[in-house]
CSV table of C-alpha atoms in Angstrom, one decimal:
chain,number,residue,atom,x,y,z
Q,2,MET,CA,154.8,137.7,328.4
Q,3,LEU,CA,154.8,141.3,327.3
Q,4,ARG,CA,154.8,144.1,329.8
Q,5,VAL,CA,151.3,145.2,328.8
Q,6,GLU,CA,150.0,141.6,329.1
Q,7,ALA,CA,151.5,141.3,332.6
Q,8,ARG,CA,149.7,144.6,333.6
Q,9,ASN,CA,146.4,143.4,332.1
Q,10,ALA,CA,146.7,140.1,334.0
Q,11,GLN,CA,146.6,141.9,337.3
Q,12,THR,CA,142.8,142.6,336.7
Q,13,PRO,CA,140.6,139.6,337.2
Q,14,ILE,CA,138.2,138.5,334.5
Q,15,GLU,CA,135.0,140.4,334.9
Q,16,SER,CA,131.5,138.9,335.5
Q,17,LYS,CA,129.0,139.5,332.7
Q,18,PRO,CA,125.7,141.3,333.3
Q,19,ARG,CA,122.5,139.5,332.4
Q,20,TRP,CA,122.0,141.2,329.0
Q,21,ILE,CA,125.2,139.5,327.7
Q,22,ARG,CA,123.5,136.3,326.9
Q,23,ASN,CA,122.6,134.4,323.8
Q,24,ALA,CA,119.5,132.3,323.2
Q,25,VAL,CA,120.4,129.6,320.7
Q,26,LYS,CA,117.9,129.1,317.9
Q,27,THR,CA,118.5,126.8,315.0
Q,28,GLY,CA,116.6,126.4,311.8
Q,29,PRO,CA,116.8,124.3,308.6
Q,30,GLU,CA,119.4,126.5,306.8
Q,31,TYR,CA,121.7,126.4,309.9
Q,32,GLU,CA,121.4,122.7,310.2
Q,33,ASP,CA,122.2,122.2,306.4
Q,34,MET,CA,125.2,124.6,306.7
Q,35,LYS,CA,126.5,122.7,309.7
Q,36,LYS,CA,126.3,119.4,307.9
Q,37,LYS,CA,128.1,120.8,304.8
Q,38,VAL,CA,130.9,122.4,306.9
Q,39,ALA,CA,131.4,119.1,308.8
Q,40,GLY,CA,131.3,116.9,305.8
Q,41,ALA,CA,133.8,119.0,303.7
Q,42,SER,CA,136.1,119.8,306.7
Q,43,LEU,CA,135.6,123.5,306.0
Q,44,HIS,CA,136.9,126.2,308.4
Q,45,THR,CA,135.1,129.4,309.3
Q,46,VAL,CA,135.7,132.2,311.9
Q,47,CYS,CA,132.1,131.6,313.0
Q,48,GLN,CA,132.9,128.2,314.4
Q,49,GLU,CA,136.6,128.6,315.4
Q,50,ALA,CA,136.1,131.8,317.3
Q,51,GLY,CA,132.9,130.6,318.9
Q,52,CYS,CA,130.8,133.5,317.6
Q,53,PRO,CA,127.6,133.9,319.5
Q,54,ASN,CA,125.7,134.8,316.3
Q,55,ILE,CA,126.6,131.7,314.3
Q,56,HIS,CA,123.0,130.3,314.4
Q,57,GLU,CA,121.4,133.5,313.1
Q,58,CYS,CA,124.0,134.3,310.5
Q,59,TRP,CA,124.1,130.7,309.1
Q,60,GLU,CA,120.3,130.7,309.0
Q,61,SER,CA,120.8,133.6,306.5
Q,62,ARG,CA,123.6,131.6,304.8
Q,63,GLU,CA,126.3,134.1,305.8
Q,64,ALA,CA,129.7,133.2,307.1
Q,65,THR,CA,133.2,134.7,307.7
Q,66,PHE,CA,136.6,133.4,306.7
Q,67,LEU,CA,140.0,134.3,308.2
Q,68,ILE,CA,142.8,134.5,305.6
Q,69,GLY,CA,146.6,135.1,305.7
Q,70,GLY,CA,147.5,132.5,308.4
Q,71,ALA,CA,147.1,132.1,312.1
Q,72,ASN,CA,149.8,134.7,313.1
Q,73,CYS,CA,149.4,138.5,312.9
Q,74,SER,CA,152.4,140.8,312.5
Q,75,ARG,CA,150.8,143.4,314.8
Q,76,ARG,CA,149.2,143.2,318.3
Q,77,CYS,CA,146.0,144.9,319.4
Q,78,ASP,CA,145.2,144.8,323.1
Q,79,PHE,CA,141.7,143.4,322.6
Q,80,CYS,CA,142.4,140.8,319.9
Q,81,GLN,CA,143.0,137.1,320.6
Q,82,ILE,CA,144.7,136.3,317.3
Q,83,ASN,CA,148.3,135.3,318.0
Q,84,SER,CA,150.9,137.9,317.4
Q,85,ALA,CA,154.0,136.3,316.0
Q,86,LYS,CA,156.1,135.9,312.8
Q,87,PRO,CA,153.5,135.0,310.1
Q,88,GLU,CA,153.7,131.8,308.1
Q,89,PRO,CA,154.8,131.9,304.4
Q,90,LEU,CA,152.1,133.2,302.1
Q,91,ASP,CA,149.7,130.4,300.9
Q,92,ARG,CA,148.9,131.4,297.3
Q,93,ASP,CA,146.4,128.6,297.0
Q,94,GLU,CA,144.3,130.0,299.8
Q,95,PRO,CA,142.0,132.1,297.6
Q,96,ARG,CA,140.9,129.1,295.6
Q,97,ARG,CA,140.2,127.1,298.7
Q,98,VAL,CA,138.1,129.9,300.3
Q,99,ALA,CA,136.1,130.3,297.1
Q,100,GLU,CA,135.4,126.6,297.0
Q,101,SER,CA,134.4,126.7,300.6
Q,102,VAL,CA,131.9,129.4,299.8
Q,103,ARG,CA,130.5,127.3,297.0
Q,104,GLU,CA,130.3,124.2,299.2
Q,105,MET,CA,128.4,126.1,301.9
Q,106,GLY,CA,126.1,127.7,299.3
Q,107,LEU,CA,126.5,131.2,300.9
Q,108,ASN,CA,124.5,134.2,300.0
Q,109,TYR,CA,127.1,136.5,301.6
Q,110,SER,CA,130.6,136.0,302.7
Q,111,THR,CA,132.9,138.2,304.8
Q,112,ILE,CA,136.7,137.9,304.4
Q,113,THR,CA,138.9,139.1,307.1
Q,114,GLY,CA,142.5,138.2,308.1
Q,115,VAL,CA,145.7,139.0,309.8
Q,116,THR,CA,148.0,142.0,309.1
Q,117,ARG,CA,151.0,141.0,307.0
Q,118,ASP,CA,153.7,143.6,307.4
Q,119,ASP,CA,156.2,141.0,306.5
Q,120,LEU,CA,155.2,141.0,302.9
Q,121,ASP,CA,156.1,143.7,300.4
Q,122,ASP,CA,152.5,144.3,299.5
Q,123,GLU,CA,151.3,143.7,303.1
Q,124,GLY,CA,148.9,141.1,301.8
Q,125,ALA,CA,147.0,143.3,299.3
Q,126,TRP,CA,147.2,140.7,296.6
Q,127,LEU,CA,145.8,138.0,298.9
Q,128,TYR,CA,142.8,140.1,300.0
Q,129,ALA,CA,142.1,141.1,296.4
Q,130,GLU,CA,142.5,137.6,295.0
Q,131,VAL,CA,140.1,136.0,297.5
Q,132,VAL,CA,137.4,138.5,296.4
Q,133,ARG,CA,138.1,137.8,292.7
Q,134,GLN,CA,138.0,134.1,293.1
Q,135,ILE,CA,134.8,134.1,295.2
Q,136,HIS,CA,133.1,136.3,292.6
Q,137,GLU,CA,134.3,134.1,289.7
Q,138,LEU,CA,133.2,130.8,291.3
Q,139,ASN,CA,130.1,132.2,293.2
Q,140,PRO,CA,128.6,135.0,291.1
Q,141,ASN,CA,125.5,135.1,293.3
Q,142,THR,CA,127.4,135.6,296.5
Q,143,GLY,CA,128.1,139.0,298.0
Q,144,VAL,CA,131.6,139.6,299.3
Q,145,GLU,CA,132.6,141.9,302.2
Q,146,ASN,CA,136.4,142.5,302.5
Q,147,LEU,CA,137.4,143.5,306.1
Q,148,VAL,CA,141.0,144.5,305.7
Q,149,PRO,CA,144.0,146.0,307.7
Q,150,ASP,CA,145.2,149.4,306.8
Q,151,PHE,CA,148.1,148.4,304.4
Q,152,SER,CA,150.0,151.3,306.0
Q,153,GLY,CA,147.6,153.6,304.2
Q,154,ARG,CA,149.5,153.2,301.0
Q,155,PRO,CA,147.3,154.2,298.0
Q,156,GLU,CA,148.9,151.7,295.6
Q,157,LEU,CA,148.2,148.8,297.9
Q,158,LEU,CA,144.7,149.9,298.7
Q,159,GLU,CA,143.9,150.3,295.0
Q,160,GLN,CA,144.8,146.7,294.4
Q,161,VAL,CA,142.0,145.7,296.9
Q,162,PHE,CA,139.6,148.3,295.6
Q,163,GLU,CA,140.0,147.0,292.0
Q,164,SER,CA,138.6,143.6,293.1
Q,165,ARG,CA,135.3,145.3,293.7
Q,166,PRO,CA,134.0,143.8,296.9
Q,167,GLU,CA,130.3,144.6,297.6
Q,168,VAL,CA,131.5,146.2,300.9
Q,169,PHE,CA,135.0,147.4,301.8
Q,170,ALA,CA,135.4,147.4,305.5
Q,171,HIS,CA,138.2,148.7,307.8
Q,172,ASN,CA,137.5,148.8,311.5
Q,173,VAL,CA,138.6,151.8,313.5
Q,174,GLU,CA,137.5,150.0,316.7
Q,175,THR,CA,138.1,152.7,319.3
Q,176,VAL,CA,138.4,156.4,320.0
Q,177,PRO,CA,141.5,158.7,319.5
Q,178,ARG,CA,142.4,159.2,323.2
Q,179,ILE,CA,143.0,155.5,323.9
Q,180,PHE,CA,143.7,154.4,320.3
Q,181,LYS,CA,147.5,154.2,320.7
Q,182,ARG,CA,147.3,151.9,323.7
Q,183,ILE,CA,144.6,149.7,322.2
Q,184,ARG,CA,146.0,149.5,318.7
Q,185,PRO,CA,149.7,150.6,318.9
Q,186,ALA,CA,150.7,149.7,315.4
Q,187,PHE,CA,147.7,151.5,313.8
Q,188,ARG,CA,146.9,155.2,313.5
Q,189,TYR,CA,143.4,156.6,314.0
Q,190,GLU,CA,143.8,159.2,311.2
Q,191,ARG,CA,145.3,156.7,308.9
Q,192,SER,CA,142.4,154.4,309.4
Q,193,LEU,CA,140.0,157.2,308.6
Q,194,ASP,CA,141.9,157.9,305.5
Q,195,VAL,CA,141.7,154.3,304.4
Q,196,ILE,CA,137.9,154.6,304.6
Q,197,ARG,CA,138.1,157.9,302.8
Q,198,GLN,CA,140.1,156.4,299.9
Q,199,ALA,CA,137.6,153.5,299.5
Q,200,ARG,CA,134.7,155.9,299.5
Q,201,ASP,CA,136.4,158.1,296.9
Q,202,TYR,CA,136.8,155.0,294.7
Q,203,GLY,CA,133.1,154.5,294.8
Q,204,LEU,CA,132.8,151.5,297.2
Q,205,ILE,CA,130.3,150.9,299.9
Q,206,THR,CA,132.3,151.4,303.1
Q,207,LYS,CA,132.0,150.0,306.6
Q,208,SER,CA,133.7,150.2,310.1
Q,209,ASN,CA,133.2,149.1,313.7
Q,210,LEU,CA,133.5,150.5,317.2
Q,211,ILE,CA,134.1,148.4,320.3
Q,212,LEU,CA,132.8,149.9,323.5
Q,213,GLY,CA,133.8,149.3,327.1
Q,214,MET,CA,137.6,149.8,326.7
Q,215,GLY,CA,137.8,153.2,328.5
Q,216,GLU,CA,136.1,155.6,326.1
Q,217,THR,CA,133.4,158.1,327.1
Q,218,VAL,CA,130.0,158.7,325.5
Q,219,GLU,CA,131.1,162.0,324.1
Q,220,GLU,CA,134.2,160.3,322.6
Q,221,ILE,CA,132.0,157.7,320.9
Q,222,ARG,CA,129.9,160.4,319.3
Q,223,GLU,CA,133.1,162.2,318.1
Q,224,ALA,CA,134.4,159.0,316.6
Q,225,LEU,CA,131.0,158.4,314.9
Q,226,THR,CA,131.1,161.9,313.5
Q,227,ASP,CA,134.7,161.4,312.2
Q,228,LEU,CA,133.7,158.1,310.5
Q,229,HIS,CA,130.7,159.7,308.8
Q,230,SER,CA,132.8,162.6,307.6
Q,231,ALA,CA,135.3,160.1,306.2
Q,232,GLY,CA,132.5,158.6,304.1
Q,233,CYS,CA,131.7,155.5,306.1
Q,234,ASP,CA,128.3,154.1,304.9
Q,235,ILE,CA,127.8,151.3,307.5
Q,236,ILE,CA,128.7,151.2,311.2
Q,237,THR,CA,128.5,148.4,313.7
Q,238,ILE,CA,128.8,149.1,317.4
Q,239,THR,CA,129.5,146.4,320.0
Q,240,GLN,CA,130.6,145.5,323.5
Q,241,TYR,CA,134.2,144.5,324.2
Q,242,LEU,CA,134.4,141.0,325.6
Q,243,ARG,CA,137.8,140.2,327.1
Q,244,PRO,CA,139.3,137.0,325.6
Q,245,GLY,CA,141.4,136.2,328.6
Q,246,PRO,CA,143.5,137.7,331.5
Q,247,MET,CA,146.3,139.0,329.2
Q,248,TYR,CA,144.0,141.3,327.3
Q,249,HIS,CA,142.8,144.8,328.0
Q,250,PRO,CA,140.5,144.8,331.1
Q,251,ILE,CA,136.8,145.7,330.6
Q,252,ASP,CA,136.2,149.3,331.7
Q,253,ARG,CA,132.4,149.1,331.8
Q,254,TRP,CA,129.5,147.1,330.6
Q,255,VAL,CA,127.5,149.3,328.2
Q,256,LYS,CA,123.8,148.9,328.7
Q,257,PRO,CA,121.4,148.2,325.9
Q,258,GLU,CA,119.8,151.6,326.4
Q,259,GLU,CA,123.1,153.3,325.6
Q,260,PHE,CA,123.5,151.2,322.4
Q,261,VAL,CA,120.1,152.4,321.3
Q,262,GLU,CA,121.2,156.0,321.9
Q,263,HIS,CA,124.4,155.5,319.8
Q,264,LYS,CA,122.3,153.9,317.0
Q,265,ASP,CA,119.9,156.9,317.0
Q,266,PHE,CA,122.9,159.3,316.9
Q,267,ALA,CA,124.5,157.5,314.0
Q,268,GLU,CA,121.3,157.4,312.0
Q,269,GLU,CA,120.9,161.2,312.6
Q,270,LEU,CA,124.4,161.7,311.3
Q,271,GLY,CA,123.4,160.0,308.1
Q,272,PHE,CA,124.9,156.6,308.2
Q,273,GLY,CA,123.3,154.4,305.6
Q,274,ALA,CA,123.1,151.3,307.9
Q,275,VAL,CA,123.6,150.9,311.6
Q,276,MET,CA,123.7,147.8,313.8
Q,277,SER,CA,124.3,148.4,317.5
Q,278,GLY,CA,124.1,146.0,320.5
Q,279,PRO,CA,126.3,144.2,323.0
Q,280,LEU,CA,126.8,141.0,321.0
Q,281,VAL,CA,126.7,142.6,317.6
Q,282,ARG,CA,129.9,141.8,315.7
Q,283,SER,CA,131.2,143.6,312.6
Q,284,SER,CA,130.1,140.8,310.2
Q,285,TYR,CA,126.7,140.3,312.0
Q,286,ARG,CA,123.8,140.4,309.4
Q,287,ALA,CA,126.3,141.8,306.9
Q,288,GLY,CA,124.1,141.1,303.9
Q,289,ARG,CA,121.3,143.0,305.5
Q,290,LEU,CA,123.5,146.0,306.2
Q,291,TYR,CA,124.8,146.0,302.6
Q,292,SER,CA,121.2,146.0,301.2
Q,293,GLN,CA,120.3,148.9,303.5
Q,294,ALA,CA,123.4,150.9,302.6
Q,295,MET,CA,122.8,150.4,298.9
Q,296,ALA,CA,119.3,151.8,299.3
Q,297,ALA,CA,120.6,154.7,301.3
Q,298,ARG,CA,123.0,155.5,298.5
Q,299,GLY,CA,120.2,155.3,296.0
Q,300,ARG,CA,121.8,152.4,294.2
Q,301,GLU,CA,120.0,149.3,292.9
Q,302,ILE,CA,121.3,146.0,294.1
Q,303,PRO,CA,122.6,144.1,291.0
Q,304,ASP,CA,120.2,141.5,289.6
Q,305,HIS,CA,122.5,138.6,290.6
Q,306,LEU,CA,122.4,139.8,294.2
Q,307,LYS,CA,118.8,140.8,294.5
Q,308,HIS,CA,118.1,137.8,296.6
Q,309,LEU,CA,120.1,139.5,299.4
Q,310,ALA,CA,117.3,141.9,299.9
Q,311,GLU,CA,115.0,139.0,300.7
Q,312,THR,CA,117.3,136.6,302.6
Q,313,SER,CA,118.6,139.5,304.8
Q,314,GLN,CA,115.1,140.1,306.2
Q,315,GLY,CA,113.9,138.7,309.5
Q,316,SER,CA,115.1,139.1,313.1
Q,317,THR,CA,118.1,140.8,314.4
Q,318,ASP,CA,118.3,139.2,317.8
Q,319,GLN,CA,121.5,140.9,318.9
Q,320,GLU,CA,120.4,144.5,318.3
Q,321,ALA,CA,119.9,146.5,321.5
Q,322,THR,CA,116.3,147.4,320.5
Q,323,THR,CA,115.5,143.7,320.2
Q,324,LEU,CA,117.1,142.9,323.6
Q,325,LEU,CA,115.1,145.7,325.4
Q,326,ALA,CA,111.9,144.5,323.8
Q,327,LYS,CA,112.6,140.9,324.9
Q,328,TYR,CA,114.1,141.4,328.4
Q,329,GLY,CA,113.0,144.9,329.4
Q,330,PRO,CA,115.3,147.6,330.9
Q,331,SER,CA,118.7,146.6,332.2
Q,332,GLN,CA,119.2,146.6,335.9
Q,333,ASP,CA,122.8,145.4,336.5
Q,334,THR,CA,125.4,147.8,337.7
Q,335,PRO,CA,128.3,148.4,335.3
Q,336,VAL,CA,131.8,147.6,336.2
Q,337,THR,CA,132.7,151.3,336.3
Q,338,SER,CA,130.3,154.3,336.1
Q,339,ARG,CA,131.2,157.0,333.6
């Protein structure tokens, strides 16, 4: 056990407040997707990570895939992906993912994966090739590429940019003051520069902030301002949920009212699309956010993806505004007041 893990384990797992709950609703699209995934032995992050939003996203025919293997070459204090020597690169993985997208009949797919510092190109070819093969086999499916930082190297990032995902995503996750403790192998300014490079290339860009790891409200606003200045089009804001005792303790439970305030602030800054709520995840209603960001940029959605504007309509059950309308003001006391 690492020293940081031993320190984390001294803090017991926190009890969740009442607004951290998920009402399961299924529909015909979800049930059809479930059958296809089971019948073809397909693997998605949605199922394997027990995502609370699987029913809503699958009903919109959206899913997320993890590439690059099960082991990550870096360790972040909030992330439950195993940190160890990665497996050899599987060059057939892009084909299999593209075929899975076809089998599931997806409208929109998110590709994420582990960091591969063990490879000369840090996995840039893999991330780009998955996008290319999905586009080739599934021309009517939008692709979001959620990538590591590739050490900020322009020549590696350009390989990914050239694959032309509908959305290029790189998650900053937290604020500068605690960044080094939470993400020791990453750099805050470097992550901002990754987004800046993607925006300069002409791509729709996206990032995510996880709240409840020790940041203050003012620091959240500063990070949102930094992201917008870097050219980030889409921002998702979520609550940290501790995967287990060896991970970073929860500093506080952020109330839905505060998530609404952050959404309002982000929209005032000029983000093209914002999703904010305790159980929002970075790939939650991703097709909807892409459509909103395209409209905010004054771009038309290509003809082969115009269906996204229709299929991405409907409820957003995990948005803080929806939770407040459904359950009323929050009453629980946070773990720590700030």
